[in-house]
Amino acid sequence: KLGRVAINTLIRRIISFSFSMMNYISNYKSKLGDILLASDGEKLIGLWFLDQKYFASTLKEDYEIKELPVFQETKRWLDLYFSSQIPDFTPPLKLIGTPFQQLVYSLLLEIPYGETVTYGYLATIISKIKNVDHFSAQAVGNAISHNPISIIIPCHRVIGTNNTLTGYAGGLEKKEYLLNLEKSKVRRIANEKM
């Protein structure tokens, strides 16, 4: 049996280790401007346009600029994406946020390339998952606005009712560009199948 002192020492070591883990950053130059990538050393924890709302929200104060395999993989994904190719892989991601935000982010990952859904649609899905009669589209929108991994977790594919472009932490002009980039690829694929 572990004594009280041993248990407290073990707990302090675990807490100290979890808070002392280093974060790493790298930069990516996109057609829409510079993008900051962040990692815990193994997984991607952030991908932000430099001027976006909630910039670097999951990045710890203690970080280092370093090229990591996860950054190389993410940059390859972004290169494909911005050249109108559909990446056939996803870099390893670590979803950071409240349990509700993590649920929303996992639903965003299910939205196919070139397609859009509404905030209301996601709220309906969540109400079914949570087994409640109604769920707020505004709560969904709030969770989406805090998405720390833009583009790869495709929050730009969520639109307002009547196909209106609303809310994007990176700015509506970037959201419109990303949607148009995907739709032009989808149209090309459809034409090739004819």
Tab-separated table of N, CA, C and O in Angstrom, residues 2-121:
chain	number	residue	atom	x	y	z
A	2	LEU	N	0.418	2.221	-0.762
A	2	LEU	CA	1.125	3.499	-0.762
A	2	LEU	C	0.637	4.340	0.400
A	2	LEU	O	-0.561	4.452	0.647
A	3	GLY	N	1.571	4.945	1.096
A	3	GLY	CA	1.211	5.840	2.187
A	3	GLY	C	0.724	7.186	1.656
A	3	GLY	O	0.888	7.509	0.468
A	4	ARG	N	0.118	7.974	2.532
A	4	ARG	CA	-0.434	9.284	2.158
A	4	ARG	C	0.649	10.194	1.550
A	4	ARG	O	0.418	10.867	0.555
A	5	VAL	N	1.837	10.205	2.127
A	5	VAL	CA	2.933	11.043	1.626
A	5	VAL	C	3.333	10.595	0.220
A	5	VAL	O	3.534	11.412	-0.674
A	6	ALA	N	3.441	9.278	0.012
A	6	ALA	CA	3.818	8.760	-1.307
A	6	ALA	C	2.773	9.117	-2.358
A	6	ALA	O	3.112	9.487	-3.486
A	7	ILE	N	1.508	9.012	-1.995
A	7	ILE	CA	0.427	9.348	-2.937
A	7	ILE	C	0.478	10.832	-3.277
A	7	ILE	O	0.394	11.215	-4.445
A	8	ASN	N	0.654	11.696	-2.254
A	8	ASN	CA	0.732	13.140	-2.506
A	8	ASN	C	1.937	13.497	-3.365
A	8	ASN	O	1.856	14.344	-4.249
A	9	THR	N	3.063	12.839	-3.132
A	9	THR	CA	4.255	13.071	-3.949
A	9	THR	C	4.007	12.658	-5.397
A	9	THR	O	4.361	13.381	-6.325
A	10	LEU	N	3.380	11.502	-5.584
A	10	LEU	CA	3.064	11.022	-6.926
A	10	LEU	C	2.117	11.983	-7.639
A	10	LEU	O	2.334	12.319	-8.807
A	11	ILE	N	1.109	12.459	-6.952
A	11	ILE	CA	0.166	13.408	-7.537
A	11	ILE	C	0.885	14.686	-7.939
A	11	ILE	O	0.676	15.208	-9.041
A	12	ARG	N	1.767	15.217	-7.079
A	12	ARG	CA	2.518	16.431	-7.417
A	12	ARG	C	3.388	16.218	-8.650
A	12	ARG	O	3.490	17.085	-9.513
A	13	ARG	N	4.021	15.057	-8.777
A	13	ARG	CA	4.857	14.769	-9.950
A	13	ARG	C	4.015	14.706	-11.223
A	13	ARG	O	4.422	15.209	-12.266
A	14	ILE	N	2.863	14.061	-11.139
A	14	ILE	CA	1.975	13.969	-12.309
A	14	ILE	C	1.505	15.353	-12.720
A	14	ILE	O	1.549	15.709	-13.900
A	15	ILE	N	1.075	16.158	-11.757
A	15	ILE	CA	0.610	17.519	-12.062
A	15	ILE	C	1.747	18.344	-12.627
A	15	ILE	O	1.586	19.047	-13.615
A	16	SER	N	2.913	18.259	-12.025
A	16	SER	CA	4.072	19.008	-12.502
A	16	SER	C	4.427	18.623	-13.923
A	16	SER	O	4.683	19.470	-14.777
A	17	PHE	N	4.394	17.314	-14.227
A	17	PHE	CA	4.719	16.848	-15.573
A	17	PHE	C	3.706	17.371	-16.582
A	17	PHE	O	4.059	17.863	-17.635
A	18	SER	N	2.411	17.309	-16.250
A	18	SER	CA	1.386	17.707	-17.218
A	18	SER	C	1.424	19.198	-17.499
A	18	SER	O	1.081	19.629	-18.590
A	19	PHE	N	1.857	19.993	-16.511
A	19	PHE	CA	1.892	21.433	-16.731
A	19	PHE	C	3.222	21.892	-17.324
A	19	PHE	O	3.326	22.999	-17.807
A	20	SER	N	4.243	21.048	-17.260
A	20	SER	CA	5.549	21.478	-17.751
A	20	SER	C	5.816	21.014	-19.182
A	20	SER	O	6.855	21.305	-19.728
A	21	MET	N	4.870	20.293	-19.776
A	21	MET	CA	5.101	19.831	-21.144
A	21	MET	C	5.239	21.026	-22.083
A	21	MET	O	4.455	21.951	-22.041
A	22	MET	N	6.232	20.968	-22.912
A	22	MET	CA	6.529	22.037	-23.846
A	22	MET	C	5.571	21.983	-25.027
A	22	MET	O	5.162	20.911	-25.451
A	23	ASN	N	5.203	23.129	-25.537
A	23	ASN	CA	4.495	23.241	-26.807
A	23	ASN	C	5.484	23.725	-27.853
A	23	ASN	O	6.501	24.345	-27.534
A	24	TYR	N	5.177	23.427	-29.107
A	24	TYR	CA	6.043	23.794	-30.221
A	24	TYR	C	5.218	24.517	-31.272
A	24	TYR	O	4.022	24.250	-31.420
A	25	ILE	N	5.871	25.413	-31.991
A	25	ILE	CA	5.174	26.148	-33.038
A	25	ILE	C	5.965	26.119	-34.338
A	25	ILE	O	7.175	25.897	-34.341
A	26	SER	N	5.229	26.358	-35.409
A	26	SER	CA	5.822	26.494	-36.732
A	26	SER	C	4.917	27.412	-37.534
A	26	SER	O	3.749	27.603	-37.186
A	27	ASN	N	5.438	27.957	-38.604
A	27	ASN	CA	4.668	28.875	-39.435
A	27	ASN	C	4.428	28.255	-40.807
A	27	ASN	O	5.261	27.509	-41.314
A	28	TYR	N	3.273	28.566	-41.376
A	28	TYR	CA	2.942	28.124	-42.731
A	28	TYR	C	2.443	29.328	-43.505
A	28	TYR	O	1.574	30.057	-43.030
A	29	LYS	N	2.990	29.532	-44.691
A	29	LYS	CA	2.545	30.637	-45.543
A	29	LYS	C	1.490	30.107	-46.509
A	29	LYS	O	1.794	29.282	-47.358
A	30	SER	N	0.270	30.612	-46.354
A	30	SER	CA	-0.830	30.163	-47.201
A	30	SER	C	-1.243	31.265	-48.165
A	30	SER	O	-0.792	32.409	-48.046
A	31	LYS	N	-2.143	30.943	-49.059
A	31	LYS	CA	-2.698	31.926	-49.992
A	31	LYS	C	-3.527	32.976	-49.263
A	31	LYS	O	-3.812	34.026	-49.811
A	32	LEU	N	-3.897	32.680	-48.024
A	32	LEU	CA	-4.706	33.607	-47.232
A	32	LEU	C	-3.897	34.309	-46.145
A	32	LEU	O	-4.464	34.987	-45.297
A	33	GLY	N	-2.596	34.124	-46.138
A	33	GLY	CA	-1.749	34.745	-45.128
A	33	GLY	C	-1.072	33.703	-44.256
A	33	GLY	O	-1.273	32.502	-44.411
A	34	ASP	N	-0.272	34.195	-43.336
A	34	ASP	CA	0.479	33.312	-42.447
A	34	ASP	C	-0.456	32.562	-41.511
A	34	ASP	O	-1.456	33.105	-41.026
A	35	ILE	N	-0.089	31.314	-41.253
A	35	ILE	CA	-0.826	30.448	-40.340
A	35	ILE	C	0.165	29.938	-39.301
A	35	ILE	O	1.266	29.495	-39.633
A	36	LEU	N	-0.237	30.003	-38.033
A	36	LEU	CA	0.576	29.465	-36.950
A	36	LEU	C	0.100	28.057	-36.635
A	36	LEU	O	-1.091	27.818	-36.458
A	37	LEU	N	1.041	27.118	-36.588
A	37	LEU	CA	0.765	25.738	-36.200
A	37	LEU	C	1.309	25.531	-34.791
A	37	LEU	O	2.378	26.040	-34.463
A	38	ALA	N	0.575	24.767	-33.976
A	38	ALA	CA	1.040	24.467	-32.618
A	38	ALA	C	0.889	22.977	-32.352
A	38	ALA	O	-0.048	22.334	-32.842
A	39	SER	N	1.821	22.434	-31.570
A	39	SER	CA	1.815	21.010	-31.259
A	39	SER	C	2.251	20.791	-29.811
A	39	SER	O	2.990	21.596	-29.248
A	40	ASP	N	1.793	19.665	-29.274
A	40	ASP	CA	2.262	19.246	-27.949
A	40	ASP	C	3.519	18.380	-28.072
A	40	ASP	O	4.000	17.821	-27.107
A	41	GLY	N	4.031	18.268	-29.282
A	41	GLY	CA	5.214	17.447	-29.545
A	41	GLY	C	4.882	16.230	-30.372
A	41	GLY	O	5.732	15.681	-31.060
A	42	GLU	N	3.613	15.805	-30.330
A	42	GLU	CA	3.177	14.648	-31.103
A	42	GLU	C	1.959	14.945	-31.974
A	42	GLU	O	1.861	14.458	-33.084
A	43	LYS	N	1.038	15.719	-31.443
A	43	LYS	CA	-0.204	15.989	-32.157
A	43	LYS	C	-0.379	17.486	-32.377
A	43	LYS	O	0.156	18.299	-31.622
A	44	LEU	N	-1.160	17.817	-33.394
A	44	LEU	CA	-1.484	19.203	-33.676
A	44	LEU	C	-2.519	19.675	-32.658
A	44	LEU	O	-3.552	19.031	-32.466
A	45	ILE	N	-2.243	20.793	-31.995
A	45	ILE	CA	-3.190	21.347	-31.018
A	45	ILE	C	-3.739	22.696	-31.460
A	45	ILE	O	-4.660	23.223	-30.843
A	46	GLY	N	-3.166	23.251	-32.523
A	46	GLY	CA	-3.643	24.548	-32.987
A	46	GLY	C	-3.225	24.847	-34.407
A	46	GLY	O	-2.161	24.398	-34.865
A	47	LEU	N	-4.107	25.566	-35.107
A	47	LEU	CA	-3.827	26.045	-36.462
A	47	LEU	C	-4.661	27.311	-36.625
A	47	LEU	O	-5.881	27.248	-36.711
A	48	TRP	N	-3.984	28.469	-36.588
A	48	TRP	CA	-4.685	29.746	-36.599
A	48	TRP	C	-4.123	30.680	-37.659
A	48	TRP	O	-2.915	30.758	-37.853
A	49	PHE	N	-5.022	31.428	-38.308
A	49	PHE	CA	-4.592	32.578	-39.094
A	49	PHE	C	-4.089	33.608	-38.084
A	49	PHE	O	-4.654	33.741	-36.988
A	50	LEU	N	-3.047	34.352	-38.443
A	50	LEU	CA	-2.416	35.242	-37.473
A	50	LEU	C	-3.346	36.326	-36.933
A	50	LEU	O	-3.149	36.811	-35.831
A	51	ASP	N	-4.374	36.690	-37.680
A	51	ASP	CA	-5.259	37.772	-37.238
A	51	ASP	C	-6.612	37.270	-36.741
A	51	ASP	O	-7.535	38.052	-36.568
A	52	GLN	N	-6.738	35.993	-36.474
A	52	GLN	CA	-8.059	35.475	-36.144
A	52	GLN	C	-8.402	35.622	-34.669
A	52	GLN	O	-7.540	35.759	-33.808
A	53	LYS	N	-9.693	35.574	-34.399
A	53	LYS	CA	-10.218	35.626	-33.040
A	53	LYS	C	-9.747	34.370	-32.294
A	53	LYS	O	-9.625	33.302	-32.889
A	54	TYR	N	-9.490	34.495	-31.018
A	54	TYR	CA	-9.026	33.400	-30.155
A	54	TYR	C	-7.693	32.824	-30.636
A	54	TYR	O	-7.424	31.633	-30.486
A	55	PHE	N	-6.861	33.678	-31.212
A	55	PHE	CA	-5.548	33.278	-31.711
A	55	PHE	C	-4.725	32.628	-30.594
A	55	PHE	O	-4.644	33.146	-29.484
A	56	ALA	N	-4.128	31.493	-30.893
A	56	ALA	CA	-3.216	30.763	-30.004
A	56	ALA	C	-3.859	30.392	-28.674
A	56	ALA	O	-3.186	30.288	-27.654
A	57	SER	N	-5.150	30.122	-28.699
A	57	SER	CA	-5.892	29.858	-27.453
A	57	SER	C	-5.455	28.586	-26.726
A	57	SER	O	-5.595	28.501	-25.513
A	58	THR	N	-4.925	27.606	-27.432
A	58	THR	CA	-4.507	26.362	-26.780
A	58	THR	C	-2.991	26.288	-26.581
A	58	THR	O	-2.485	25.285	-26.088
A	59	LEU	N	-2.288	27.336	-26.949
A	59	LEU	CA	-0.826	27.360	-26.856
A	59	LEU	C	-0.398	27.812	-25.464
A	59	LEU	O	-0.830	28.852	-24.974
A	60	LYS	N	0.450	27.013	-24.833
A	60	LYS	CA	0.979	27.374	-23.517
A	60	LYS	C	2.010	28.486	-23.676
A	60	LYS	O	2.576	28.688	-24.756
A	61	GLU	N	2.252	29.200	-22.582
A	61	GLU	CA	3.244	30.286	-22.618
A	61	GLU	C	4.643	29.762	-22.908
A	61	GLU	O	5.469	30.460	-23.480
A	62	ASP	N	4.903	28.535	-22.510
A	62	ASP	CA	6.216	27.935	-22.694
A	62	ASP	C	6.224	27.154	-24.009
A	62	ASP	O	5.699	26.045	-24.079
A	63	TYR	N	6.769	27.748	-25.060
A	63	TYR	CA	6.807	27.077	-26.357
A	63	TYR	C	8.144	27.349	-27.044
A	63	TYR	O	8.884	28.247	-26.667
A	64	GLU	N	8.392	26.540	-28.061
A	64	GLU	CA	9.651	26.614	-28.789
A	64	GLU	C	9.358	26.472	-30.283
A	64	GLU	O	8.485	25.684	-30.671
A	65	ILE	N	10.080	27.202	-31.104
A	65	ILE	CA	9.966	27.047	-32.557
A	65	ILE	C	10.781	25.819	-32.937
A	65	ILE	O	11.981	25.751	-32.654
A	66	LYS	N	10.107	24.847	-33.544
A	66	LYS	CA	10.802	23.601	-33.882
A	66	LYS	C	10.020	22.880	-34.972
A	66	LYS	O	8.800	22.820	-34.932
A	67	GLU	N	10.715	22.341	-35.948
A	67	GLU	CA	10.050	21.538	-36.981
A	67	GLU	C	9.894	20.114	-36.461
A	67	GLU	O	10.858	19.498	-36.038
A	68	LEU	N	8.667	19.655	-36.475
A	68	LEU	CA	8.334	18.317	-35.990
A	68	LEU	C	7.664	17.524	-37.104
A	68	LEU	O	7.099	18.112	-38.040
A	69	PRO	N	7.657	16.202	-37.015
A	69	PRO	CA	6.938	15.398	-38.016
A	69	PRO	C	5.465	15.802	-38.164
A	69	PRO	O	4.950	15.840	-39.278
A	70	VAL	N	4.801	16.142	-37.067
A	70	VAL	CA	3.392	16.540	-37.172
A	70	VAL	C	3.247	17.842	-37.961
A	70	VAL	O	2.272	18.020	-38.692
A	71	PHE	N	4.215	18.738	-37.863
A	71	PHE	CA	4.165	19.968	-38.653
A	71	PHE	C	4.411	19.674	-40.128
A	71	PHE	O	3.771	20.257	-41.006
A	72	GLN	N	5.343	18.777	-40.409
A	72	GLN	CA	5.602	18.405	-41.802
A	72	GLN	C	4.352	17.790	-42.427
A	72	GLN	O	3.994	18.108	-43.564
A	73	GLU	N	3.683	16.932	-41.677
A	73	GLU	CA	2.465	16.293	-42.172
A	73	GLU	C	1.347	17.319	-42.358
A	73	GLU	O	0.623	17.288	-43.349
A	74	THR	N	1.223	18.246	-41.421
A	74	THR	CA	0.201	19.292	-41.518
A	74	THR	C	0.474	20.201	-42.715
A	74	THR	O	-0.450	20.561	-43.455
A	75	LYS	N	1.713	20.549	-42.935
A	75	LYS	CA	2.063	21.406	-44.081
A	75	LYS	C	1.801	20.675	-45.392
A	75	LYS	O	1.344	21.288	-46.362
A	76	ARG	N	2.045	19.381	-45.422
A	76	ARG	CA	1.732	18.602	-46.628
A	76	ARG	C	0.223	18.607	-46.864
A	76	ARG	O	-0.240	18.781	-47.986
A	77	TRP	N	-0.557	18.448	-45.797
A	77	TRP	CA	-2.021	18.493	-45.882
A	77	TRP	C	-2.462	19.858	-46.423
A	77	TRP	O	-3.295	19.937	-47.335
A	78	LEU	N	-1.897	20.929	-45.876
A	78	LEU	CA	-2.257	22.279	-46.313
A	78	LEU	C	-1.836	22.535	-47.755
A	78	LEU	O	-2.572	23.172	-48.514
A	79	ASP	N	-0.662	22.049	-48.146
A	79	ASP	CA	-0.221	22.194	-49.546
A	79	ASP	C	-1.231	21.557	-50.493
A	79	ASP	O	-1.599	22.143	-51.511
A	80	LEU	N	-1.668	20.348	-50.164
A	80	LEU	CA	-2.670	19.666	-50.989
A	80	LEU	C	-3.971	20.457	-51.013
A	80	LEU	O	-4.548	20.706	-52.070
A	81	TYR	N	-4.424	20.845	-49.844
A	81	TYR	CA	-5.697	21.552	-49.718
A	81	TYR	C	-5.691	22.846	-50.542
A	81	TYR	O	-6.616	23.101	-51.317
A	82	PHE	N	-4.658	23.664	-50.378
A	82	PHE	CA	-4.619	24.956	-51.074
A	82	PHE	C	-4.328	24.812	-52.565
A	82	PHE	O	-4.496	25.762	-53.321
A	83	SER	N	-3.918	23.627	-53.010
A	83	SER	CA	-3.756	23.399	-54.452
A	83	SER	C	-4.982	22.676	-55.017
A	83	SER	O	-4.905	22.045	-56.064
A	84	SER	N	-6.100	22.786	-54.310
A	84	SER	CA	-7.399	22.222	-54.726
A	84	SER	C	-7.384	20.703	-54.838
A	84	SER	O	-8.103	20.135	-55.644
A	85	GLN	N	-6.571	20.066	-54.029
A	85	GLN	CA	-6.599	18.612	-53.947
A	85	GLN	C	-7.226	18.227	-52.614
A	85	GLN	O	-7.097	18.958	-51.638
A	86	ILE	N	-7.906	17.107	-52.592
A	86	ILE	CA	-8.537	16.649	-51.362
A	86	ILE	C	-7.546	15.743	-50.624
A	86	ILE	O	-7.234	14.652	-51.105
A	87	PRO	N	-7.035	16.197	-49.473
A	87	PRO	CA	-6.095	15.347	-48.729
A	87	PRO	C	-6.767	14.031	-48.330
A	87	PRO	O	-7.914	14.011	-47.907
A	88	ASP	N	-6.040	12.929	-48.483
A	88	ASP	CA	-6.599	11.610	-48.143
A	88	ASP	C	-6.116	11.141	-46.764
A	88	ASP	O	-6.142	9.955	-46.452
A	89	PHE	N	-5.676	12.070	-45.945
A	89	PHE	CA	-5.211	11.763	-44.595
A	89	PHE	C	-5.496	12.987	-43.717
A	89	PHE	O	-5.764	14.074	-44.219
A	90	THR	N	-5.453	12.779	-42.435
A	90	THR	CA	-5.575	13.873	-41.475
A	90	THR	C	-4.390	13.784	-40.529
A	90	THR	O	-4.119	12.707	-39.989
A	91	PRO	N	-3.690	14.891	-40.332
A	91	PRO	CA	-2.592	14.852	-39.359
A	91	PRO	C	-3.137	14.468	-37.978
A	91	PRO	O	-4.319	14.685	-37.691
A	92	PRO	N	-2.298	13.919	-37.109
A	92	PRO	CA	-2.776	13.583	-35.768
A	92	PRO	C	-3.208	14.851	-35.016
A	92	PRO	O	-2.455	15.821	-34.955
A	93	LEU	N	-4.429	14.832	-34.500
A	93	LEU	CA	-5.010	15.989	-33.840
A	93	LEU	C	-5.254	15.694	-32.368
A	93	LEU	O	-5.601	14.574	-32.000
A	94	LYS	N	-5.111	16.709	-31.549
A	94	LYS	CA	-5.514	16.637	-30.145
A	94	LYS	C	-6.580	17.712	-29.961
A	94	LYS	O	-6.283	18.905	-30.041
A	95	LEU	N	-7.811	17.279	-29.740
A	95	LEU	CA	-8.919	18.212	-29.580
A	95	LEU	C	-8.910	18.745	-28.149
A	95	LEU	O	-9.108	17.987	-27.207
A	96	ILE	N	-8.672	20.037	-28.019
A	96	ILE	CA	-8.621	20.667	-26.702
A	96	ILE	C	-9.833	21.571	-26.560
A	96	ILE	O	-10.124	22.388	-27.432
A	97	GLY	N	-10.525	21.408	-25.464
A	97	GLY	CA	-11.702	22.223	-25.183
A	97	GLY	C	-12.574	21.515	-24.175
A	97	GLY	O	-12.226	20.441	-23.672
A	98	THR	N	-13.716	22.106	-23.904
A	98	THR	CA	-14.662	21.480	-22.995
A	98	THR	C	-15.199	20.213	-23.660
A	98	THR	O	-15.087	20.057	-24.885
A	99	PRO	N	-15.814	19.321	-22.890
A	99	PRO	CA	-16.415	18.140	-23.523
A	99	PRO	C	-17.416	18.511	-24.621
A	99	PRO	O	-17.454	17.862	-25.664
A	100	PHE	N	-18.191	19.571	-24.422
A	100	PHE	CA	-19.138	19.998	-25.450
A	100	PHE	C	-18.403	20.487	-26.699
A	100	PHE	O	-18.755	20.130	-27.823
A	101	GLN	N	-17.367	21.302	-26.522
A	101	GLN	CA	-16.583	21.770	-27.673
A	101	GLN	C	-15.970	20.590	-28.419
A	101	GLN	O	-15.997	20.553	-29.654
A	102	GLN	N	-15.450	19.613	-27.688
A	102	GLN	CA	-14.850	18.447	-28.332
A	102	GLN	C	-15.889	17.667	-29.130
A	102	GLN	O	-15.587	17.172	-30.220
A	103	LEU	N	-17.107	17.584	-28.622
A	103	LEU	CA	-18.195	16.936	-29.375
A	103	LEU	C	-18.457	17.690	-30.665
A	103	LEU	O	-18.551	17.086	-31.742
A	104	VAL	N	-18.552	19.001	-30.586
A	104	VAL	CA	-18.795	19.817	-31.777
A	104	VAL	C	-17.650	19.650	-32.773
A	104	VAL	O	-17.884	19.456	-33.974
A	105	TYR	N	-16.397	19.693	-32.303
A	105	TYR	CA	-15.246	19.540	-33.208
A	105	TYR	C	-15.279	18.180	-33.894
A	105	TYR	O	-14.968	18.065	-35.085
A	106	SER	N	-15.660	17.131	-33.167
A	106	SER	CA	-15.721	15.801	-33.786
A	106	SER	C	-16.820	15.752	-34.849
A	106	SER	O	-16.650	15.091	-35.878
A	107	LEU	N	-17.921	16.462	-34.637
A	107	LEU	CA	-18.971	16.528	-35.665
A	107	LEU	C	-18.493	17.307	-36.890
A	107	LEU	O	-18.804	16.946	-38.028
A	108	LEU	N	-17.729	18.360	-36.665
A	108	LEU	CA	-17.191	19.139	-37.792
A	108	LEU	C	-16.297	18.267	-38.677
A	108	LEU	O	-16.316	18.399	-39.904
A	109	LEU	N	-15.546	17.383	-38.061
A	109	LEU	CA	-14.654	16.503	-38.827
A	109	LEU	C	-15.424	15.547	-39.746
A	109	LEU	O	-14.857	14.993	-40.674
A	110	GLU	N	-16.712	15.373	-39.485
A	110	GLU	CA	-17.546	14.485	-40.296
A	110	GLU	C	-18.162	15.178	-41.513
A	110	GLU	O	-18.748	14.524	-42.368
A	111	ILE	N	-18.043	16.507	-41.612
A	111	ILE	CA	-18.628	17.228	-42.745
A	111	ILE	C	-17.738	17.006	-43.965
A	111	ILE	O	-16.566	17.383	-43.951
A	112	PRO	N	-18.273	16.398	-45.027
A	112	PRO	CA	-17.439	16.103	-46.196
A	112	PRO	C	-16.926	17.360	-46.908
A	112	PRO	O	-17.573	18.415	-46.891
A	113	TYR	N	-15.790	17.206	-47.528
A	113	TYR	CA	-15.177	18.251	-48.344
A	113	TYR	C	-16.199	18.750	-49.367
A	113	TYR	O	-16.876	17.961	-50.027
A	114	GLY	N	-16.319	20.057	-49.496
A	114	GLY	CA	-17.204	20.646	-50.499
A	114	GLY	C	-18.658	20.735	-50.083
A	114	GLY	O	-19.484	21.233	-50.842
A	115	GLU	N	-18.998	20.256	-48.902
A	115	GLU	CA	-20.379	20.318	-48.431
A	115	GLU	C	-20.481	21.272	-47.246
A	115	GLU	O	-19.490	21.560	-46.584
A	116	THR	N	-21.672	21.756	-47.005
A	116	THR	CA	-21.916	22.632	-45.874
A	116	THR	C	-23.116	22.123	-45.068
A	116	THR	O	-23.960	21.399	-45.606
A	117	VAL	N	-23.152	22.505	-43.822
A	117	VAL	CA	-24.296	22.242	-42.953
A	117	VAL	C	-24.579	23.535	-42.197
A	117	VAL	O	-23.735	24.436	-42.139
A	118	THR	N	-25.748	23.622	-41.598
A	118	THR	CA	-26.088	24.811	-40.816
A	118	THR	C	-25.822	24.567	-39.335
A	118	THR	O	-25.722	23.425	-38.880
A	119	TYR	N	-25.731	25.672	-38.606
A	119	TYR	CA	-25.599	25.585	-37.150
A	119	TYR	C	-26.806	24.843	-36.577
A	119	TYR	O	-26.667	24.034	-35.660
A	120	GLY	N	-27.988	25.117	-37.127
A	120	GLY	CA	-29.210	24.461	-36.676
A	120	GLY	C	-29.170	22.958	-36.889
A	120	GLY	O	-29.634	22.186	-36.048
A	121	TYR	N	-28.612	22.534	-38.022
A	121	TYR	CA	-28.491	21.105	-38.297
A	121	TYR	C	-27.612	20.437	-37.243
A	121	TYR	O	-27.955	19.380	-36.702
